mmCIF file of C-alpha atoms and ligand atoms in Angstrom:
data_model
loop_
_atom_site.group_PDB
_atom_site.id
_atom_site.type_symbol
_atom_site.label_atom_id
_atom_site.label_comp_id
_atom_site.label_asym_id
_atom_site.label_seq_id
_atom_site.Cartn_x
_atom_site.Cartn_y
_atom_site.Cartn_z
ATOM 1 C CA MET A 1 54.571 153.679 138.286
ATOM 2 C CA PRO A 2 57.514 154.935 136.245
ATOM 3 C CA MET A 3 57.386 155.777 132.579
ATOM 4 C CA TYR A 4 59.608 153.728 130.324
ATOM 5 C CA VAL A 5 61.931 155.603 127.974
ATOM 6 C CA VAL A 6 62.672 153.503 124.922
ATOM 7 C CA GLY A 7 64.268 153.934 121.514
ATOM 8 C CA HIS A 8 63.599 151.997 118.335
ATOM 9 C CA LYS A 9 63.916 148.289 117.549
ATOM 10 C CA ILE A 10 67.456 147.201 116.729
ATOM 11 C CA PRO A 11 68.673 150.056 118.884
ATOM 12 C CA ASP A 12 71.560 152.263 117.781
ATOM 13 C CA SER A 13 73.674 154.485 119.995
ATOM 14 C CA ASP A 14 71.177 157.349 119.716
ATOM 15 C CA SER A 15 68.338 155.110 120.958
ATOM 16 C CA ILE A 16 70.305 153.665 123.879
ATOM 17 C CA CYS A 17 72.190 156.781 124.997
ATOM 18 C CA GLY A 18 69.079 158.892 124.436
ATOM 19 C CA ALA A 19 66.960 156.611 126.628
ATOM 20 C CA ILE A 20 69.538 156.810 129.440
ATOM 21 C CA ALA A 21 69.948 160.589 129.116
ATOM 22 C CA LEU A 22 66.224 161.315 128.930
ATOM 23 C CA ALA A 23 65.339 158.955 131.807
ATOM 24 C CA TYR A 24 67.906 160.767 133.979
ATOM 25 C CA LEU A 25 66.454 164.164 133.034
ATOM 26 C CA LYS A 26 62.902 163.017 133.752
ATOM 27 C CA ASN A 27 63.910 161.704 137.176
ATOM 28 C CA GLN A 28 65.616 165.036 137.948
ATOM 29 C CA ILE A 29 62.386 166.933 137.275
ATOM 30 C CA GLY A 30 60.327 164.609 139.462
ATOM 31 C CA GLU A 31 58.919 162.293 136.803
ATOM 32 C CA PRO A 32 60.055 158.733 137.597
ATOM 33 C CA ALA A 33 61.475 157.118 134.478
ATOM 34 C CA VAL A 34 63.335 153.959 133.554
ATOM 35 C CA ALA A 35 65.437 153.570 130.414
ATOM 36 C CA THR A 36 64.790 150.378 128.457
ATOM 37 C CA ARG A 37 65.790 148.862 125.125
ATOM 38 C CA LEU A 38 64.091 146.751 122.470
ATOM 39 C CA GLY A 39 67.123 144.729 121.433
ATOM 40 C CA GLU A 40 70.804 143.932 121.822
ATOM 41 C CA VAL A 41 73.260 146.818 121.941
ATOM 42 C CA SER A 42 75.657 147.118 118.990
ATOM 43 C CA PRO A 43 79.428 146.860 119.433
ATOM 44 C CA GLU A 44 79.640 150.636 118.927
ATOM 45 C CA THR A 45 77.099 151.280 121.680
ATOM 46 C CA ALA A 46 78.824 148.786 123.979
ATOM 47 C CA PHE A 47 82.067 150.700 123.413
ATOM 48 C CA ILE A 48 80.389 153.998 124.346
ATOM 49 C CA LEU A 49 78.673 152.618 127.472
ATOM 50 C CA ASP A 50 81.882 150.985 128.627
ATOM 51 C CA LYS A 51 83.905 154.160 128.025
ATOM 52 C CA PHE A 52 81.636 156.220 130.272
ATOM 53 C CA GLY A 53 80.790 153.538 132.835
ATOM 54 C CA PHE A 54 77.192 152.637 132.017
ATOM 55 C CA GLU A 55 75.362 149.329 131.890
ATOM 56 C CA ALA A 56 72.987 148.724 129.012
ATOM 57 C CA PRO A 57 69.384 149.650 129.880
ATOM 58 C CA GLU A 58 67.014 146.846 130.835
ATOM 59 C CA PHE A 59 65.694 144.763 127.900
ATOM 60 C CA LYS A 60 61.916 145.111 127.778
ATOM 61 C CA GLU A 61 59.712 144.111 124.873
ATOM 62 C CA SER A 62 56.169 144.500 126.191
ATOM 63 C CA TYR A 63 54.665 147.844 127.236
ATOM 64 C CA ALA A 64 50.929 147.108 127.398
ATOM 65 C CA GLY A 65 49.337 149.179 130.169
ATOM 66 C CA GLU A 66 52.533 151.221 130.699
ATOM 67 C CA GLU A 67 53.468 154.835 130.052
ATOM 68 C CA VAL A 68 56.115 155.131 127.356
ATOM 69 C CA TYR A 69 58.333 157.969 126.187
ATOM 70 C CA ILE A 70 59.472 157.219 122.634
ATOM 71 C CA VAL A 71 63.032 158.082 121.549
ATOM 72 C CA ASP A 72 64.536 158.375 118.060
ATOM 73 C CA HIS A 73 61.533 157.336 115.945
ATOM 74 C CA SER A 74 57.808 157.752 115.468
ATOM 75 C CA GLU A 75 57.155 154.724 113.254
ATOM 76 C CA LEU A 76 54.922 151.792 114.186
ATOM 77 C CA THR A 77 57.294 149.340 112.496
ATOM 78 C CA GLN A 78 60.136 150.491 114.780
ATOM 79 C CA ALA A 79 58.152 150.743 118.026
ATOM 80 C CA PRO A 80 57.314 148.023 120.589
ATOM 81 C CA ASP A 81 54.876 145.483 119.097
ATOM 82 C CA ASP A 82 52.184 146.246 121.693
ATOM 83 C CA ILE A 83 52.608 150.039 121.637
ATOM 84 C CA ALA A 84 48.895 150.414 120.787
ATOM 85 C CA GLU A 85 48.104 149.106 124.300
ATOM 86 C CA ALA A 86 50.504 151.552 125.963
ATOM 87 C CA THR A 87 50.143 155.259 126.665
ATOM 88 C CA ILE A 88 52.660 157.309 124.718
ATOM 89 C CA VAL A 89 53.474 160.279 126.977
ATOM 90 C CA GLY A 90 56.092 161.838 124.714
ATOM 91 C CA ILE A 91 58.270 161.570 121.636
ATOM 92 C CA VAL A 92 61.768 162.953 121.162
ATOM 93 C CA ASP A 93 62.988 162.474 117.610
ATOM 94 C CA HIS A 94 64.746 163.840 114.538
ATOM 95 C CA HIS A 95 63.186 161.767 111.734
ATOM 96 C CA LYS A 96 60.253 162.347 109.471
ATOM 97 C CA LEU A 97 56.968 162.160 111.357
ATOM 98 C CA GLY A 98 55.859 158.546 111.274
ATOM 99 C CA ASP A 99 52.560 156.794 111.858
ATOM 100 C CA LEU A 100 52.413 156.467 115.662
ATOM 101 C CA THR A 101 49.193 157.969 116.972
ATOM 102 C CA THR A 102 47.891 158.553 120.491
ATOM 103 C CA SER A 103 44.541 158.824 122.206
ATOM 104 C CA THR A 104 45.793 161.285 124.838
ATOM 105 C CA PRO A 105 47.815 164.526 124.612
ATOM 106 C CA LEU A 106 51.563 164.059 124.599
ATOM 107 C CA GLU A 107 54.708 166.141 124.580
ATOM 108 C CA CYS A 108 56.669 166.172 121.340
ATOM 109 C CA TRP A 109 60.246 167.274 120.962
ATOM 110 C CA ILE A 110 60.920 166.789 117.278
ATOM 111 C CA ARG A 111 63.527 168.840 115.435
ATOM 112 C CA PRO A 112 65.219 168.467 112.037
ATOM 113 C CA VAL A 113 68.686 167.997 113.527
ATOM 114 C CA GLY A 114 71.280 165.233 113.239
ATOM 115 C CA CYS A 115 70.507 163.301 116.408
ATOM 116 C CA SER A 116 67.847 162.812 119.083
ATOM 117 C CA ASN A 117 70.486 163.535 121.719
ATOM 118 C CA THR A 118 70.831 167.059 120.336
ATOM 119 C CA VAL A 119 67.133 167.519 121.054
ATOM 120 C CA ILE A 120 67.569 165.955 124.507
ATOM 121 C CA LYS A 121 70.322 168.509 125.205
ATOM 122 C CA MET A 122 67.769 171.220 124.331
ATOM 123 C CA MET A 123 65.425 169.601 126.875
ATOM 124 C CA TYR A 124 68.120 169.742 129.566
ATOM 125 C CA ASP A 125 68.617 173.433 128.753
ATOM 126 C CA PHE A 126 64.855 174.046 128.832
ATOM 127 C CA TYR A 127 64.463 172.448 132.263
ATOM 128 C CA LYS A 128 67.771 173.962 133.476
ATOM 129 C CA VAL A 129 69.054 170.586 134.622
ATOM 130 C CA GLU A 130 72.797 170.064 134.868
ATOM 131 C CA ILE A 131 74.159 167.213 132.726
ATOM 132 C CA PRO A 132 76.500 164.838 134.611
ATOM 133 C CA ALA A 133 79.880 164.309 132.902
ATOM 134 C CA ASN A 134 79.244 160.647 132.057
ATOM 135 C CA ILE A 135 75.813 161.369 130.559
ATOM 136 C CA ALA A 136 77.320 164.233 128.556
ATOM 137 C CA GLY A 137 79.876 161.721 127.243
ATOM 138 C CA ILE A 138 77.329 159.233 125.921
ATOM 139 C CA MET A 139 75.140 161.988 124.465
ATOM 140 C CA MET A 140 78.156 163.426 122.657
ATOM 141 C CA CYS A 141 79.084 160.007 121.237
ATOM 142 C CA ALA A 142 75.535 159.421 120.025
ATOM 143 C CA ILE A 143 75.642 162.709 118.112
ATOM 144 C CA LEU A 144 79.048 161.903 116.633
ATOM 145 C CA SER A 145 77.660 158.530 115.546
ATOM 146 C CA ASP A 146 74.408 159.782 114.004
ATOM 147 C CA THR A 147 76.126 162.689 112.217
ATOM 148 C CA VAL A 148 79.094 160.529 111.107
ATOM 149 C CA ILE A 149 81.429 162.971 112.897
ATOM 150 C CA PHE A 150 79.601 165.930 111.273
ATOM 151 C CA LYS A 151 79.984 164.575 107.713
ATOM 152 C CA SER A 152 76.371 163.574 107.255
ATOM 153 C CA PRO A 153 74.100 166.015 105.412
ATOM 154 C CA THR A 154 71.769 165.631 108.402
ATOM 155 C CA CYS A 155 74.288 167.433 110.616
ATOM 156 C CA THR A 156 73.320 170.973 111.664
ATOM 157 C CA THR A 157 75.138 173.752 113.523
ATOM 158 C CA ALA A 158 72.993 172.805 116.533
ATOM 159 C CA ASP A 159 74.597 169.337 116.541
ATOM 160 C CA ILE A 160 78.116 170.741 116.305
ATOM 161 C CA LYS A 161 77.538 173.281 119.094
ATOM 162 C CA CYS A 162 75.966 170.570 121.180
ATOM 163 C CA VAL A 163 78.943 168.218 120.788
ATOM 164 C CA GLU A 164 81.337 171.033 121.690
ATOM 165 C CA ALA A 165 79.356 171.842 124.846
ATOM 166 C CA LEU A 166 79.006 168.175 125.839
ATOM 167 C CA ALA A 167 82.702 167.468 125.212
ATOM 168 C CA GLU A 168 83.539 170.270 127.625
ATOM 169 C CA ILE A 169 81.217 168.846 130.293
ATOM 170 C CA ALA A 170 82.506 165.310 129.716
ATOM 171 C CA GLY A 171 86.128 166.449 129.797
ATOM 172 C CA VAL A 172 86.865 165.017 126.354
ATOM 173 C CA GLU A 173 89.515 167.038 124.575
ATOM 174 C CA ASP A 174 89.694 165.425 121.156
ATOM 175 C CA PHE A 175 86.141 164.402 120.378
ATOM 176 C CA LYS A 176 86.890 163.757 116.708
ATOM 177 C CA ALA A 177 89.508 161.180 117.687
ATOM 178 C CA LEU A 178 86.975 159.522 119.963
ATOM 179 C CA GLY A 179 84.516 159.561 117.056
ATOM 180 C CA MET A 180 87.057 157.800 114.835
ATOM 181 C CA ASP A 181 87.637 155.195 117.578
ATOM 182 C CA MET A 182 83.897 154.538 117.542
ATOM 183 C CA PHE A 183 83.857 154.068 113.785
ATOM 184 C CA LYS A 184 86.846 151.741 114.027
ATOM 185 C CA VAL A 185 84.811 149.564 116.392
ATOM 186 C CA LYS A 186 81.952 149.766 113.888
ATOM 187 C CA SER A 187 84.266 148.744 111.038
ATOM 188 C CA ALA A 188 85.397 145.528 112.717
ATOM 189 C CA VAL A 189 83.100 143.170 110.820
ATOM 190 C CA GLU A 190 85.390 140.147 110.565
ATOM 191 C CA GLY A 191 84.117 137.084 112.345
ATOM 192 C CA THR A 192 80.608 138.485 112.775
ATOM 193 C CA PRO A 193 77.813 136.274 111.379
ATOM 194 C CA VAL A 194 76.457 137.723 108.137
ATOM 195 C CA ARG A 195 72.882 137.956 109.458
ATOM 196 C CA ASP A 196 74.109 139.913 112.481
ATOM 197 C CA LEU A 197 75.809 142.386 110.143
ATOM 198 C CA VAL A 198 72.744 142.782 107.950
ATOM 199 C CA MET A 199 70.544 143.343 111.017
ATOM 200 C CA ARG A 200 72.976 145.589 112.910
ATOM 201 C CA ASP A 201 71.256 148.798 111.792
ATOM 202 C CA PHE A 202 68.166 147.620 109.942
ATOM 203 C CA LYS A 203 64.838 149.426 109.623
ATOM 204 C CA ASP A 204 61.576 148.451 108.006
ATOM 205 C CA PHE A 205 59.496 151.085 106.278
ATOM 206 C CA ASN A 206 55.953 150.995 105.013
ATOM 207 C CA MET A 207 56.143 152.520 101.545
ATOM 208 C CA ASN A 208 52.645 152.932 100.181
ATOM 209 C CA GLY A 209 51.653 149.513 101.481
ATOM 210 C CA ASN A 210 54.951 147.826 100.580
ATOM 211 C CA LEU A 211 57.333 146.622 103.271
ATOM 212 C CA VAL A 212 60.837 147.835 102.487
ATOM 213 C CA GLY A 213 63.790 146.947 104.724
ATOM 214 C CA ILE A 214 66.864 149.142 104.641
ATOM 215 C CA GLY A 215 70.040 148.244 106.515
ATOM 216 C CA GLN A 216 73.193 150.300 106.805
ATOM 217 C CA LEU A 217 76.774 149.481 107.711
ATOM 218 C CA GLU A 218 79.055 152.494 108.139
ATOM 219 C CA VAL A 219 82.746 151.720 107.934
ATOM 220 C CA ILE A 220 86.058 153.462 107.430
ATOM 221 C CA ASP A 221 86.949 151.391 104.341
ATOM 222 C CA LEU A 222 84.589 149.301 102.181
ATOM 223 C CA SER A 223 87.312 146.751 101.481
ATOM 224 C CA VAL A 224 86.284 145.048 104.756
ATOM 225 C CA PHE A 225 83.319 143.706 102.758
ATOM 226 C CA ASP A 226 85.312 142.319 99.810
ATOM 227 C CA GLN A 227 85.281 138.737 101.080
ATOM 228 C CA ILE A 228 81.690 138.707 102.319
ATOM 229 C CA LYS A 229 79.721 140.783 99.822
ATOM 230 C CA ALA A 230 78.226 137.740 98.072
ATOM 231 C CA ASP A 231 77.185 136.330 101.464
ATOM 232 C CA LEU A 232 75.581 139.642 102.390
ATOM 233 C CA GLU A 233 73.658 139.588 99.111
ATOM 234 C CA ALA A 234 72.447 136.036 99.667
ATOM 235 C CA ASP A 235 71.350 136.987 103.150
ATOM 236 C CA ILE A 236 69.344 140.062 102.169
ATOM 237 C CA ALA A 237 67.619 137.923 99.533
ATOM 238 C CA ALA A 238 66.675 135.444 102.274
ATOM 239 C CA LEU A 239 65.556 138.272 104.544
ATOM 240 C CA LYS A 240 63.310 139.621 101.813
ATOM 241 C CA GLU A 241 61.554 136.256 101.471
ATOM 242 C CA GLU A 242 61.324 135.592 105.221
ATOM 243 C CA GLY A 243 59.672 138.932 105.907
ATOM 244 C CA LYS A 244 57.560 139.005 102.723
ATOM 245 C CA ARG A 245 59.237 142.308 101.906
ATOM 246 C CA HIS A 246 58.956 144.075 98.573
ATOM 247 C CA SER A 247 62.616 145.088 98.754
ATOM 248 C CA VAL A 248 65.647 144.900 100.956
ATOM 249 C CA ILE A 249 68.491 147.350 100.519
ATOM 250 C CA LEU A 250 71.795 147.204 102.350
ATOM 251 C CA LEU A 251 73.823 150.409 102.348
ATOM 252 C CA LEU A 252 77.550 149.872 102.649
ATOM 253 C CA THR A 253 78.675 153.343 103.613
ATOM 254 C CA ASP A 254 82.283 154.467 103.284
ATOM 255 C CA ILE A 255 82.608 157.359 105.723
ATOM 256 C CA MET A 256 86.006 158.413 104.355
ATOM 257 C CA LYS A 257 85.067 158.337 100.637
ATOM 258 C CA GLU A 258 81.682 159.760 101.641
ATOM 259 C CA GLY A 259 79.386 157.576 99.616
ATOM 260 C CA SER A 260 77.488 154.302 99.762
ATOM 261 C CA GLU A 261 77.284 151.140 97.737
ATOM 262 C CA LEU A 262 73.725 149.801 97.724
ATOM 263 C CA LEU A 263 73.101 146.065 97.592
ATOM 264 C CA VAL A 264 69.578 145.598 96.314
ATOM 265 C CA VAL A 265 67.033 142.778 96.149
ATOM 266 C CA SER A 266 63.586 143.786 94.999
ATOM 267 C CA ASP A 267 60.346 142.658 93.386
ATOM 268 C CA ASP A 268 60.742 145.707 91.168
ATOM 269 C CA VAL A 269 64.274 147.045 90.946
ATOM 270 C CA SER A 270 63.093 149.800 88.604
ATOM 271 C CA LYS A 271 61.588 151.554 91.661
ATOM 272 C CA ILE A 272 65.004 151.764 93.245
ATOM 273 C CA GLU A 273 66.704 152.799 90.023
ATOM 274 C CA ALA A 274 64.095 155.519 89.506
ATOM 275 C CA ALA A 275 64.549 156.746 93.079
ATOM 276 C CA TYR A 276 68.284 157.283 92.733
ATOM 277 C CA GLY A 277 68.479 157.933 88.989
ATOM 278 C CA LYS A 278 71.073 155.248 88.476
ATOM 279 C CA ALA A 279 71.025 151.716 87.075
ATOM 280 C CA THR A 280 72.024 148.791 89.286
ATOM 281 C CA GLU A 281 74.574 146.298 88.065
ATOM 282 C CA ASN A 282 73.962 142.780 89.371
ATOM 283 C CA GLY A 283 72.010 144.318 92.228
ATOM 284 C CA ARG A 284 74.721 146.808 93.156
ATOM 285 C CA VAL A 285 75.001 150.552 92.701
ATOM 286 C CA TRP A 286 77.445 153.148 94.075
ATOM 287 C CA LEU A 287 75.899 156.446 95.135
ATOM 288 C CA ASP A 288 78.452 159.189 95.569
ATOM 289 C CA GLY A 289 77.862 161.540 98.502
ATOM 290 C CA VAL A 290 75.143 159.364 100.021
ATOM 291 C CA LEU A 291 75.706 158.912 103.764
ATOM 292 C CA SER A 292 72.255 159.297 105.260
ATOM 293 C CA ARG A 293 69.468 156.728 105.050
ATOM 294 C CA LYS A 294 67.038 159.172 106.605
ATOM 295 C CA LYS A 295 67.769 162.142 104.361
ATOM 296 C CA GLN A 296 69.117 160.696 101.113
ATOM 297 C CA VAL A 297 67.842 157.141 100.804
ATOM 298 C CA VAL A 298 64.342 156.943 102.288
ATOM 299 C CA PRO A 299 62.706 160.112 100.839
ATOM 300 C CA PRO A 300 63.427 159.441 97.118
ATOM 301 C CA LEU A 301 62.343 155.837 97.543
ATOM 302 C CA GLN A 302 59.159 156.889 99.320
ATOM 303 C CA ASP A 303 58.465 159.139 96.323
ATOM 304 C CA ALA A 304 59.147 156.315 93.875
ATOM 305 C CA PHE A 305 56.542 154.182 95.656
ATOM 306 C CA ALA A 306 53.968 156.966 95.867
HETATM 307 MG MG1 MG B 1 68.378 155.711 115.367
HETATM 308 MG MG1 MG B 2 69.011 159.101 115.704
HETATM 309 MG MG1 MG B 3 72.447 155.967 111.894
#
């Protein structure tokens, strides 16, 4: 019976590319593994897979009775719904330690770096397994995506060195140009249903017993949202009610200006204002220098709820 290698719900490029890369590594060291996914791939991920000749991993929601290797998270809210009935054999991640627990020993590869694929590269080095060019390509793209082409405060020298090494293996000369191409794909929001945009990179967090949903859209120029901002706001308000959430925040991140506008709906907006030390105006606030949900948005809010 193979283990299933799966990233978080609403998978991003790190979750999908990481599952493929880690499943390949596991198979190379004699541990049968199959990459799976918990949701649709994003346009950015589709672009990456297409570029390097991969199909999306198999969609699989239920893991009861199976062995699972978790990628790019350790949070119950982001894991398969029936994860409690599965055996978690390992976790590779780069987020804060979440609330997944196990009843058997597991391997953990968790490092404070910019991307799970950077940690997976360390695993390849540890097991002395050669990385095929196409797998190197998708790993590199995942790191460029998660680190916002090295601009994110989550980016470390390990991520940069890793991208340089992977670019060499993949035969990609101008990786920054490829990174910009990815973000151009990400910035094409026209014609996409508003709910799809809100949910494109959306995560729920349990903050001291309160469900808080935080979505993020990273684009090259925030003006792409000018015509649809009111619709986005109406939709996050609906999403808050539907999911009985305390708050929903949508980060509109401008990767060139290097900051984010937050659209906020909340039962208690003062929590959010306290977290970021800035007043909202009609449910909006611009936070200069804020690019990372994981490092700059979640921790202060967690503290505000504590
Ligand atoms: Mg992720
Ligand atoms: Mg990641
Ligand atoms: Mg991200």
